[in-house]
Structures are given as structure tokens and as C-alpha cells.
Tab-separated table of C-alpha atoms and ligand atoms in Angstrom:
chain	number	residue	atom	x	y	z
A	1	MET	CA	101.556	85.213	51.798
A	2	SER	CA	104.674	85.994	53.805
A	3	PRO	CA	104.200	86.541	57.533
A	4	ALA	CA	105.232	90.185	57.139
A	5	SER	CA	102.401	90.920	54.784
A	6	ASN	CA	99.771	88.741	56.568
A	7	PRO	CA	97.587	90.994	58.625
A	8	TYR	CA	96.367	87.938	60.628
A	9	ALA	CA	99.858	86.700	61.607
A	10	PRO	CA	100.398	86.396	65.413
A	11	THR	CA	101.323	89.694	66.941
A	12	ALA	CA	103.592	88.381	69.703
A	13	THR	CA	106.674	89.140	67.636
A	14	THR	CA	105.791	92.777	66.899
A	15	HIS	CA	107.406	93.767	70.177
A	16	ALA	CA	104.384	95.655	71.458
A	17	LEU	CA	104.376	98.352	68.789
A	18	PRO	CA	100.634	99.151	68.471
A	19	SER	CA	99.430	99.706	64.937
A	20	TYR	CA	98.659	103.383	65.675
A	21	LEU	CA	102.378	103.891	66.328
A	22	GLN	CA	103.823	102.094	63.372
A	23	ALA	CA	104.559	105.350	61.615
A	24	ASP	CA	105.786	107.027	64.795
A	25	LYS	CA	109.227	106.897	66.306
A	26	LEU	CA	109.339	104.655	69.337
A	27	GLY	CA	110.949	107.398	71.470
A	28	PRO	CA	110.502	107.100	75.266
A	29	TRP	CA	108.153	104.113	74.884
A	30	GLY	CA	111.018	102.247	73.183
A	31	ILE	CA	113.200	103.033	76.176
A	32	TYR	CA	110.481	101.853	78.598
A	33	LEU	CA	110.221	98.545	76.627
A	34	GLN	CA	113.946	98.029	76.964
A	35	GLN	CA	113.806	98.537	80.630
A	36	VAL	CA	111.008	95.957	80.923
A	37	ASP	CA	113.076	93.542	78.782
A	38	ARG	CA	115.940	93.891	81.133
A	39	VAL	CA	113.878	92.946	84.154
A	40	THR	CA	112.092	89.966	82.562
A	41	PRO	CA	114.782	87.370	83.503
A	42	TYR	CA	114.208	88.199	87.131
A	43	LEU	CA	110.449	87.764	87.191
A	44	GLY	CA	110.309	83.993	87.662
A	45	HIS	CA	106.984	82.453	86.845
A	46	LEU	CA	105.353	85.994	86.515
A	47	ALA	CA	107.309	86.437	83.323
A	48	ARG	CA	104.400	84.649	81.688
A	49	TRP	CA	102.352	87.869	82.150
A	50	VAL	CA	105.060	90.376	81.185
A	51	GLU	CA	103.430	91.248	77.890
A	52	THR	CA	100.746	92.976	79.992
A	53	LEU	CA	103.279	95.668	80.811
A	54	LYS	CA	104.102	96.222	77.161
A	55	HIS	CA	100.560	96.898	76.202
A	56	PRO	CA	98.881	100.049	77.622
A	57	LYS	CA	95.401	99.122	78.798
A	58	ARG	CA	93.669	102.119	77.245
A	59	SER	CA	94.966	105.027	75.128
A	60	LEU	CA	92.756	107.978	74.312
A	61	ILE	CA	93.629	110.747	71.736
A	62	VAL	CA	91.391	113.734	71.917
A	63	ASP	CA	90.915	116.836	69.774
A	64	VAL	CA	90.843	119.926	71.902
A	65	PRO	CA	89.345	122.941	70.049
A	66	ILE	CA	89.210	126.411	71.711
A	67	HIS	CA	88.409	129.974	70.959
A	68	MET	CA	91.718	131.993	70.880
A	69	ASP	CA	91.663	135.620	72.156
A	70	ASP	CA	92.194	136.875	68.485
A	71	GLY	CA	88.801	135.360	67.421
A	72	THR	CA	90.237	132.303	65.706
A	73	ILE	CA	89.562	128.704	66.642
A	74	ALA	CA	92.593	126.464	67.325
A	75	HIS	CA	92.819	122.716	67.642
A	76	PHE	CA	95.156	120.949	69.950
A	77	GLU	CA	95.956	117.243	70.370
A	78	GLY	CA	95.438	115.781	73.839
A	79	TYR	CA	96.121	112.339	75.259
A	80	ARG	CA	95.199	110.221	78.303
A	81	VAL	CA	96.829	106.806	78.581
A	82	GLN	CA	95.859	104.311	81.268
A	83	HIS	CA	98.786	101.875	81.243
A	84	ASN	CA	97.725	99.479	83.862
A	85	ALA	CA	94.912	99.071	86.433
A	86	SER	CA	95.755	95.743	87.976
A	87	ARG	CA	96.535	97.221	91.404
A	88	GLY	CA	93.971	100.079	91.463
A	89	PRO	CA	92.801	103.108	89.465
A	90	GLY	CA	95.003	104.903	86.985
A	91	LYS	CA	97.175	107.634	88.441
A	92	GLY	CA	99.581	110.125	86.992
A	93	GLY	CA	100.048	113.685	85.892
A	94	VAL	CA	99.073	115.730	82.909
A	95	ARG	CA	101.732	117.735	81.023
A	96	PHE	CA	101.307	120.668	78.729
A	97	HIS	CA	104.228	120.803	76.270
A	98	GLN	CA	104.680	121.536	72.597
A	99	ASP	CA	106.661	118.297	71.980
A	100	VAL	CA	104.398	115.847	73.841
A	101	THR	CA	103.626	112.740	71.754
A	102	LEU	CA	101.507	109.675	72.307
A	103	SER	CA	104.578	107.517	72.529
A	104	GLU	CA	105.944	109.822	75.375
A	105	VAL	CA	102.691	109.701	77.292
A	106	MET	CA	102.594	105.894	76.939
A	107	ALA	CA	106.057	105.717	78.393
A	108	LEU	CA	105.249	108.181	81.216
A	109	ALA	CA	102.089	106.093	82.017
A	110	GLY	CA	104.259	102.883	82.123
A	111	TRP	CA	106.711	104.530	84.521
A	112	MET	CA	103.797	105.566	86.714
A	113	SER	CA	102.663	101.930	86.971
A	114	ILE	CA	106.142	100.859	88.076
A	115	LYS	CA	106.624	103.837	90.463
A	116	ASN	CA	103.229	103.416	92.143
A	117	ALA	CA	103.880	99.756	92.691
A	118	ALA	CA	107.465	100.410	93.898
A	119	VAL	CA	106.245	102.700	96.757
A	120	ASN	CA	103.092	100.370	97.167
A	121	VAL	CA	100.381	102.965	96.698
A	122	PRO	CA	97.139	101.260	95.559
A	123	TYR	CA	97.172	102.575	92.063
A	124	GLY	CA	97.810	101.418	88.516
A	125	GLY	CA	99.625	103.956	86.152
A	126	ALA	CA	98.391	106.621	83.755
A	127	LYS	CA	99.463	109.865	82.224
A	128	GLY	CA	98.109	112.599	80.025
A	129	GLY	CA	99.258	115.582	78.024
A	130	ILE	CA	98.336	118.261	75.578
A	131	ARG	CA	100.573	119.200	72.626
A	132	VAL	CA	100.721	122.918	73.362
A	133	ASP	CA	103.250	125.535	74.561
A	134	PRO	CA	101.265	126.973	77.495
A	135	LYS	CA	103.601	129.957	77.729
A	136	LYS	CA	102.145	131.193	74.473
A	137	LEU	CA	98.535	131.059	75.802
A	138	SER	CA	96.698	133.867	77.654
A	139	ILE	CA	95.249	132.961	81.039
A	140	GLY	CA	91.760	132.653	79.419
A	141	GLU	CA	93.036	130.391	76.644
A	142	LEU	CA	94.819	128.274	79.319
A	143	GLU	CA	91.612	127.866	81.226
A	144	ARG	CA	89.577	127.033	78.058
A	145	ILE	CA	92.140	124.405	76.834
A	146	THR	CA	92.206	122.878	80.322
A	147	ARG	CA	88.409	122.653	80.616
A	148	ARG	CA	87.856	121.273	77.117
A	149	TYR	CA	90.581	118.682	77.577
A	150	THR	CA	89.083	117.597	80.928
A	151	SER	CA	85.651	117.273	79.290
A	152	GLU	CA	87.074	115.185	76.511
A	153	ILE	CA	88.955	112.739	78.844
A	154	GLY	CA	85.969	112.925	81.290
A	155	ILE	CA	84.688	109.741	79.835
A	156	ILE	CA	87.629	107.737	81.345
A	157	ILE	CA	88.791	109.681	84.467
A	158	GLY	CA	87.148	109.761	87.920
A	159	PRO	CA	88.017	109.399	91.602
A	160	THR	CA	87.909	105.645	91.423
A	161	LYS	CA	88.884	105.336	87.743
A	162	ASP	CA	91.880	107.452	86.946
A	163	ILE	CA	93.132	110.459	88.902
A	164	PRO	CA	95.293	113.101	87.080
A	165	ALA	CA	97.755	115.445	88.876
A	166	PRO	CA	100.285	118.120	87.930
A	167	ASP	CA	103.343	117.422	85.812
A	168	VAL	CA	105.539	119.546	83.444
A	169	ASN	CA	103.862	123.018	83.023
A	170	THR	CA	100.715	122.222	85.001
A	171	ASP	CA	99.917	123.463	88.495
A	172	GLU	CA	97.417	123.905	91.234
A	173	GLN	CA	95.282	126.348	89.256
A	174	ILE	CA	94.990	123.881	86.357
A	175	MET	CA	94.022	121.159	88.795
A	176	ALA	CA	91.272	123.418	90.241
A	177	TRP	CA	89.891	123.976	86.740
A	178	MET	CA	90.057	120.263	86.044
A	179	MET	CA	88.258	119.431	89.233
A	180	ASP	CA	85.601	122.145	88.634
A	181	THR	CA	85.087	120.979	84.974
A	182	TYR	CA	84.636	117.332	85.938
A	183	SER	CA	82.443	118.263	88.874
A	184	MET	CA	80.151	120.450	86.679
A	185	ASN	CA	79.808	117.649	84.203
A	186	ILE	CA	78.701	115.093	86.809
A	187	GLY	CA	76.587	117.398	88.922
A	188	GLU	CA	78.485	117.097	92.181
A	189	THR	CA	81.687	118.367	93.639
A	190	ALA	CA	84.281	115.566	93.266
A	191	THR	CA	87.445	116.729	94.809
A	192	GLY	CA	89.117	113.261	94.565
A	193	VAL	CA	89.213	113.380	90.748
A	194	VAL	CA	92.569	115.116	90.656
A	195	THR	CA	95.416	115.645	93.140
A	196	GLY	CA	97.778	118.599	93.469
A	197	LYS	CA	94.773	120.880	94.068
A	198	PRO	CA	94.974	124.228	95.991
A	199	ILE	CA	94.848	123.629	99.748
A	200	HIS	CA	91.377	125.290	99.971
A	201	LEU	CA	89.848	122.903	97.411
A	202	GLY	CA	90.822	119.633	99.020
A	203	GLY	CA	94.548	119.881	98.358
A	204	SER	CA	97.129	118.486	100.785
A	205	LEU	CA	99.672	120.324	102.749
A	206	GLY	CA	103.132	119.338	101.596
A	207	ARG	CA	102.055	118.232	98.111
A	208	ARG	CA	103.751	121.018	96.231
A	209	GLU	CA	107.162	120.168	97.757
A	210	ALA	CA	106.647	116.404	97.878
A	211	THR	CA	108.514	115.373	94.751
A	212	GLY	CA	111.547	117.466	95.677
A	213	ARG	CA	111.415	116.207	99.259
A	214	GLY	CA	111.333	112.659	98.021
A	215	VAL	CA	114.316	113.272	95.743
A	216	TYR	CA	116.266	114.776	98.698
A	217	THR	CA	115.167	111.850	100.972
A	218	VAL	CA	116.261	109.020	98.725
A	219	GLY	CA	119.357	110.984	97.684
A	220	VAL	CA	120.475	111.225	101.338
A	221	GLU	CA	119.809	107.425	101.810
A	222	ALA	CA	121.697	106.570	98.677
A	223	ALA	CA	124.616	108.851	99.661
A	224	ARG	CA	124.853	107.135	103.023
A	225	HIS	CA	125.139	103.733	101.302
A	226	ILE	CA	128.110	104.892	99.141
A	227	GLY	CA	129.748	106.875	101.931
A	228	LEU	CA	129.219	110.349	100.314
A	229	GLN	CA	128.990	113.295	102.700
A	230	ILE	CA	126.120	115.654	101.942
A	231	GLU	CA	127.778	118.422	103.792
A	232	GLY	CA	129.949	120.156	101.303
A	233	ALA	CA	128.958	117.923	98.330
A	234	ARG	CA	128.874	119.707	95.029
A	235	ILE	CA	125.524	119.435	93.271
A	236	ALA	CA	124.403	120.248	89.716
A	237	VAL	CA	120.740	120.421	88.928
A	238	GLN	CA	118.969	120.498	85.521
A	239	GLY	CA	115.499	122.112	85.679
A	240	PHE	CA	114.728	124.428	88.650
A	241	GLY	CA	110.998	124.151	88.907
A	242	ASN	CA	108.911	122.268	91.407
A	243	VAL	CA	111.180	119.253	91.492
A	244	GLY	CA	114.765	120.562	90.953
A	245	GLY	CA	114.197	123.794	92.800
A	246	ILE	CA	112.861	122.205	96.021
A	247	ALA	CA	115.421	119.324	95.967
A	248	GLY	CA	118.182	121.920	95.476
A	249	LYS	CA	116.876	124.031	98.371
A	250	LEU	CA	116.750	121.004	100.697
A	251	PHE	CA	120.274	119.764	99.779
A	252	ALA	CA	121.556	123.346	100.223
A	253	GLU	CA	119.874	123.589	103.691
A	254	ALA	CA	121.696	120.322	104.583
A	255	GLY	CA	125.009	121.934	103.771
A	256	ALA	CA	125.595	120.909	100.229
A	257	ARG	CA	126.744	123.408	97.570
A	258	VAL	CA	124.523	123.795	94.467
A	259	VAL	CA	127.252	124.852	92.047
A	260	ALA	CA	125.548	124.614	88.640
A	261	VAL	CA	121.954	124.944	87.464
A	262	GLN	CA	120.518	124.578	83.896
A	263	ASP	CA	117.069	125.252	82.668
A	264	HIS	CA	115.361	126.047	79.316
A	265	GLY	CA	116.678	129.608	79.486
A	266	GLY	CA	120.433	129.042	80.307
A	267	THR	CA	123.128	127.509	82.452
A	268	ILE	CA	124.657	129.180	85.517
A	269	TYR	CA	127.607	128.357	87.775
A	270	ARG	CA	129.095	129.511	91.052
A	271	GLU	CA	132.073	127.767	92.542
A	272	ALA	CA	131.254	128.728	96.147
A	273	GLY	CA	127.632	127.508	95.751
A	274	LEU	CA	124.557	129.457	94.526
A	275	ASP	CA	122.358	131.208	96.937
A	276	VAL	CA	119.355	128.908	96.362
A	277	PRO	CA	116.528	130.983	97.971
A	278	ALA	CA	117.691	134.054	95.946
A	279	LEU	CA	117.835	131.932	92.801
A	280	LEU	CA	114.286	130.541	93.432
A	281	PHE	CA	113.078	134.169	93.766
A	282	HIS	CA	114.870	135.096	90.526
A	283	VAL	CA	113.153	132.190	88.663
A	284	LYS	CA	109.815	133.204	90.080
A	285	GLN	CA	110.282	136.752	88.770
A	286	THR	CA	111.851	136.097	85.411
A	287	GLY	CA	110.866	132.472	84.546
A	288	SER	CA	114.394	131.098	84.189
A	289	VAL	CA	117.785	130.914	85.979
A	290	ALA	CA	119.383	132.892	83.079
A	291	GLY	CA	120.634	136.271	84.091
A	292	PHE	CA	120.939	135.456	87.768
A	293	PRO	CA	123.381	138.221	88.919
A	294	GLN	CA	125.428	136.278	91.485
A	295	ALA	CA	126.670	133.613	88.992
A	296	GLU	CA	128.575	133.163	85.794
A	297	ALA	CA	126.897	131.882	82.596
A	298	LEU	CA	128.110	128.629	81.094
A	299	ALA	CA	127.713	127.242	77.617
A	300	HIS	CA	124.778	124.742	77.436
A	301	ASP	CA	126.931	121.638	76.888
A	302	ALA	CA	129.385	122.546	79.591
A	303	PHE	CA	126.754	121.629	82.217
A	304	TRP	CA	127.404	117.875	81.947
A	305	GLY	CA	131.161	118.267	82.563
A	306	VAL	CA	130.809	120.367	85.694
A	307	ASP	CA	132.915	118.934	88.489
A	308	GLY	CA	130.433	117.635	91.028
A	309	ASP	CA	129.332	114.833	93.432
A	310	ILE	CA	125.663	114.694	92.742
A	311	LEU	CA	123.800	115.359	89.492
A	312	ILE	CA	120.030	115.860	89.603
A	313	PRO	CA	118.304	115.806	86.135
A	314	ALA	CA	114.895	117.286	87.030
A	315	ALA	CA	113.619	118.423	83.564
A	316	LEU	CA	112.692	116.253	80.611
A	317	GLU	CA	113.402	112.756	79.151
A	318	GLN	CA	116.540	111.672	77.299
A	319	GLN	CA	118.919	114.255	78.658
A	320	ILE	CA	121.756	111.827	79.701
A	321	THR	CA	122.673	109.967	76.578
A	322	GLU	CA	125.650	108.160	75.029
A	323	ALA	CA	126.927	111.554	73.931
A	324	ASN	CA	127.322	113.082	77.470
A	325	ALA	CA	127.320	110.153	79.984
A	326	GLY	CA	131.111	109.826	79.658
A	327	LYS	CA	131.625	113.422	80.798
A	328	ILE	CA	129.712	113.158	84.072
A	329	THR	CA	132.016	113.416	87.061
A	330	ALA	CA	129.370	112.897	89.710
A	331	ARG	CA	129.348	109.775	91.907
A	332	MET	CA	125.629	109.753	91.990
A	333	VAL	CA	122.715	110.754	89.641
A	334	ILE	CA	119.339	111.221	91.247
A	335	GLU	CA	116.547	111.340	88.650
A	336	GLY	CA	114.031	113.978	89.528
A	337	ALA	CA	112.637	113.992	85.990
A	338	ASN	CA	110.871	110.966	84.437
A	339	GLY	CA	113.086	109.123	81.841
A	340	PRO	CA	116.124	111.452	81.763
A	341	THR	CA	118.629	108.564	81.177
A	342	THR	CA	118.717	106.376	78.032
A	343	PRO	CA	119.540	102.648	78.429
A	344	GLU	CA	122.936	103.247	76.639
A	345	ALA	CA	123.851	105.997	79.133
A	346	ASP	CA	122.703	103.736	82.000
A	347	ASP	CA	125.240	101.157	80.861
A	348	ILE	CA	127.997	103.827	80.542
A	349	LEU	CA	127.276	105.209	83.957
A	350	ARG	CA	127.146	101.739	85.520
A	351	ASP	CA	130.561	100.851	83.988
A	352	ARG	CA	131.991	104.029	85.315
A	353	ASN	CA	130.666	103.261	88.806
A	354	VAL	CA	128.251	106.203	88.879
A	355	LEU	CA	125.237	105.245	90.940
A	356	VAL	CA	121.885	106.118	89.303
A	357	VAL	CA	118.877	106.453	91.622
A	358	PRO	CA	116.162	105.947	89.037
A	359	ASP	CA	113.034	108.101	88.471
A	360	VAL	CA	110.678	105.281	89.497
A	361	ILE	CA	111.833	105.543	93.045
A	362	ALA	CA	113.618	108.968	93.217
A	363	ASN	CA	110.646	111.114	92.198
A	364	ALA	CA	107.850	108.935	93.725
A	365	GLY	CA	107.395	111.430	96.530
A	366	GLY	CA	104.938	113.417	94.466
A	367	VAL	CA	102.574	110.662	93.849
A	368	THR	CA	102.910	109.332	97.405
A	369	VAL	CA	101.571	112.653	98.712
A	370	SER	CA	99.011	112.651	95.979
A	371	TYR	CA	97.806	109.388	97.447
A	372	PHE	CA	97.604	111.054	100.896
A	373	GLU	CA	95.615	113.934	99.325
A	374	TRP	CA	93.138	111.414	97.713
A	375	VAL	CA	92.699	109.573	100.962
A	376	GLN	CA	92.121	112.890	102.851
A	377	ASP	CA	89.543	113.896	100.167
A	378	PHE	CA	87.684	110.622	100.593
A	379	SER	CA	87.565	110.872	104.463
A	380	SER	CA	87.162	114.692	104.397
A	381	PHE	CA	89.628	114.800	107.217
A	382	PHE	CA	92.862	116.687	106.760
A	383	TRP	CA	96.287	115.941	108.191
A	384	SER	CA	99.047	118.287	109.504
A	385	GLU	CA	102.040	119.088	107.300
A	386	ASP	CA	104.312	117.395	109.923
A	387	GLU	CA	102.261	114.304	109.741
A	388	ILE	CA	102.355	114.241	105.947
A	389	ASN	CA	106.112	114.842	105.695
A	390	ALA	CA	106.764	112.163	108.344
A	391	ARG	CA	104.664	109.569	106.482
A	392	LEU	CA	106.261	110.553	103.172
A	393	VAL	CA	109.773	110.203	104.521
A	394	ARG	CA	108.945	106.854	106.111
A	395	ILE	CA	107.510	105.381	102.930
A	396	MET	CA	110.449	106.767	100.698
A	397	LYS	CA	113.050	105.328	103.056
A	398	GLU	CA	111.421	101.976	103.338
A	399	ALA	CA	110.882	101.734	99.618
A	400	PHE	CA	114.502	102.808	98.848
A	401	GLY	CA	115.831	100.315	101.431
A	402	ALA	CA	113.915	97.465	99.656
A	403	VAL	CA	115.236	98.559	96.302
A	404	TRP	CA	118.838	98.697	97.686
A	405	GLN	CA	118.483	95.183	99.089
A	406	VAL	CA	117.080	93.703	95.836
A	407	ALA	CA	119.957	95.374	93.866
A	408	GLN	CA	122.512	93.752	96.211
A	409	ASP	CA	120.813	90.370	96.159
A	410	ASN	CA	120.619	90.176	92.391
A	411	GLN	CA	123.741	92.325	91.565
A	412	VAL	CA	121.721	94.649	89.360
A	413	THR	CA	121.375	98.414	89.018
A	414	LEU	CA	118.860	100.301	91.242
A	415	ARG	CA	116.700	100.845	88.062
A	416	THR	CA	116.423	97.110	87.421
A	417	ALA	CA	115.887	96.469	91.139
A	418	THR	CA	112.991	98.970	91.303
A	419	PHE	CA	111.490	97.336	88.156
A	420	ILE	CA	111.836	93.953	89.793
A	421	ILE	CA	109.777	95.091	92.802
A	422	GLY	CA	107.279	97.092	90.845
A	423	CYS	CA	106.700	94.567	88.014
A	424	LYS	CA	106.388	91.667	90.455
A	425	ARG	CA	103.685	93.534	92.454
A	426	ILE	CA	101.769	94.464	89.293
A	427	LEU	CA	102.046	91.014	87.708
A	428	HIS	CA	101.197	89.221	90.927
A	429	ALA	CA	97.930	91.215	91.109
A	430	ARG	CA	97.365	90.503	87.370
A	431	GLU	CA	97.790	86.783	87.895
A	432	MET	CA	95.482	86.704	90.882
A	433	ARG	CA	92.813	88.661	89.135
A	434	GLY	CA	93.086	86.453	86.105
A	435	LEU	CA	92.176	87.101	82.497
A	436	TYR	CA	88.587	88.290	81.718
A	437	PRO	CA	86.525	86.714	80.324
B	501	LIG	N1	103.546	113.933	87.697
B	501	LIG	C1	104.132	113.397	88.948
B	501	LIG	C2	104.933	112.146	88.597
B	501	LIG	O1	105.449	112.004	87.515
B	501	LIG	C3	103.076	113.078	89.984
B	501	LIG	C4	101.884	112.227	89.537
B	501	LIG	C5	100.773	112.144	90.571
B	501	LIG	O2	100.858	112.730	91.679
B	501	LIG	O3	99.774	111.502	90.254
B	501	LIG	O4	105.173	111.247	89.333
């Protein structure tokens, strides 16, 4: 029997493609695996444990049936992946999107492990999602899908097991329903089971803005290192929601010009800089930047060629690719989204001397304040917004400083440097805990 057809052949050479994904495209998980491969030569003796990072600890696929308003019953597919728990419970958001796949959730969970370790919060990494376009659901359907999904993944989540949070298309209201459903099922109010909750339900001040604030904080630090002035800098932002919108607002307040914004509805441009508060209001009213009166509309692909100093992808994965990386004029890319740049695009940007501040450090502000929220819930003692922002900024600056240093010492990109720090912390914990049994 040839090794290929032998089901009992050693699996070490299968490159971590679980059997349930054999028929699927590798997608973002393939990108994550390439990133891990790039860091392996820098892991020293810990490289012995690196396969750990290529095998998600636990992946749950659930059926989510709900009553639709028209009387029919619809079934949706949901996922929760716990990528790693060496340093603590699983932690990571839940996204509702029609294109979510298991491979994507696995990658997002892997990036959470690296991110949580890079900012040194005591968590492993996890992520969840439902394959649904929530914009097509009524409020009642949205509540029912959230509650049924929470019940289905309830067997693996919990305040000390795995703590979900908001991500693409999920918000404070959805977290409130998740918290309530979990609490109803266990017979006690467990605020610490999710983060990103409303303030009056154990949420934290500053959590909503935290990811954008973190993007801004590391962006300013990175700009300082390369001698880029924020005042007057031209900025292009993709995605103008909770991450891109807040980061854009903070950069504009610091004197930068947000000249171009793209979202799912369209692309807009204003040479003198967009009025960011007015644009945020327009997005709140209409759901998109399209049609904003004080700007001109651009063709979708023109966005990448906009003349700028800083580019902030803050939407979805695989946006900066081989096809458009050569057009980018910015000196710096700050990844507000998870996984927006493919490895091929990373190489092109590096060769063109464009600094990429990777997702796993740039957008870690959200989970950092999630950690603060979780700690506050456990102690039932709540901090002031100033205290939260000050602690957030301190952690982000320190973590970014360490990443910058490792990048200099090893002459590697900031992504590889962040992976070096994150992977070493995870694998060190893994090694000390040892293999059970
Ligand atoms: N969804 C956010 C992220 O990708 C936050 C996760 C969390 O707070 O647990 O980092």
C-alpha cells in the first residue's frame, strides 16, 4: 500500500490539514500556517512543540435552527474553535457573516492565540461564527439565532473556559443575549462569560472604542520610529465600523487627514480630508459611507492607489494581495482587521519598504480591554474610563516596543517579530505544562 493510500501512515507530513477540511480550501488557515512556518526558525528549542500551533485544540460545528418570522424553520451553521489553552481560557470574538467558514474561524482563533500572548493577557485563543447575513434578519430572528447558537456552544464556553466577545457584525446587544442565555442555562448570572457587554450588564467603559484606540496608539508609535509626522499625514481607511471609524476619528483629532474611506457600500474621497464626525453620523444613519455628500465617489479598485501616508485595512481578511500590494503608496499599513494581508503581499510590501504593523499587535486593544472587563466582572469592582484608557495605552506601547526590538534584533518584519514573542510565550507554557497523559 502506498503511503498516500494508507490511512494509518504518520500524519506529520499532512501539514496540519485536519481530515474534516480535506475537501475545503485552506483559505485563511493556510495563511496562518505559512505565518507559523516563517517564525519556526526563530523558536530555538521550542520549535519541538510548534505543531501544537498548527492543530486547533477543539473545533465545534453546530446546527442552529430557528423559527423565521414567515413561519418557516431555517438552519444555519455555527462554529466555535478553541485554538489553544496553554496560557489560559479561550478568548476571542464571534462573527456573523454569510461567508464565514470553519477554515476562517480556525485562522481567526489561531491569530487570537498569538495576539493574546503578544500583549501578555492570560488567555489562549478562540473564535466563533455563524454563517448568516445578519442584515437580512429581523431583530427577533437575530435574537433567536444568537440564543440558539449560545446554547449549542454552551457545552464548551464559560467564564473560566472560553469567553466570546464582539467581532464583525456582532455588538453589545448580541453579547447581552449571549450572557443571558448562558446564565439561564446554568441557573446563575454569569457576567464573565462574554465581554463587550453593555455597561449596565457588567461591561467596561472604553471597551467599544478600545480596538480603534489601540490601532491609533501603535500607529503613532510606529510612525515615530520611521519619522512619519501624524499631523498632516494622509490616511486611507477600509471599513468604517467600530475599528476603522474610531481609529480614523482619533487620527483626525491628532491632525491627520482622512482622505479616503471604503466600505461594503462604496468608496469616497476628499483631498482636503473628510469631516470624520459627520461621516460617522452618516454611517450610523445609512449603514455605509456611500452617498456622503461632502466627498467624491471613487471606483472600488481606485482605493488602493490613493496617494497616502498611512493605510488602515479595518474590514475583512485577504484584502491586500499580490494584485494590489504594488499600488499602495503609503509608508505604513496598520492592520485593524484580522488577516487583511496575504503572505505574498507581505513580501511585496517589505521589498517596497512599506512598514506593516500586523493585526496580532495592531488590533490587540480590543481584547486587552476585554481582559479588563473580565477582571472587573470577577471582582465586581469597576474602573473609571481614564484608568482603563491609561492602562490600555501602557500595555499597547510596551508590547509594541518589545515587538519593534525583536524585529530589529532579528532583522525580521513586525509580523514575524510579533509571532516570535507570541509563539515563544505559548510554547514555553506548553512545554512547562507537559503532555497529558
Ligand atoms: N474580536 C476582537 C479581536 O479580533 C476582540 C476579541 C475579544 O475581545 O475577545 O481581537
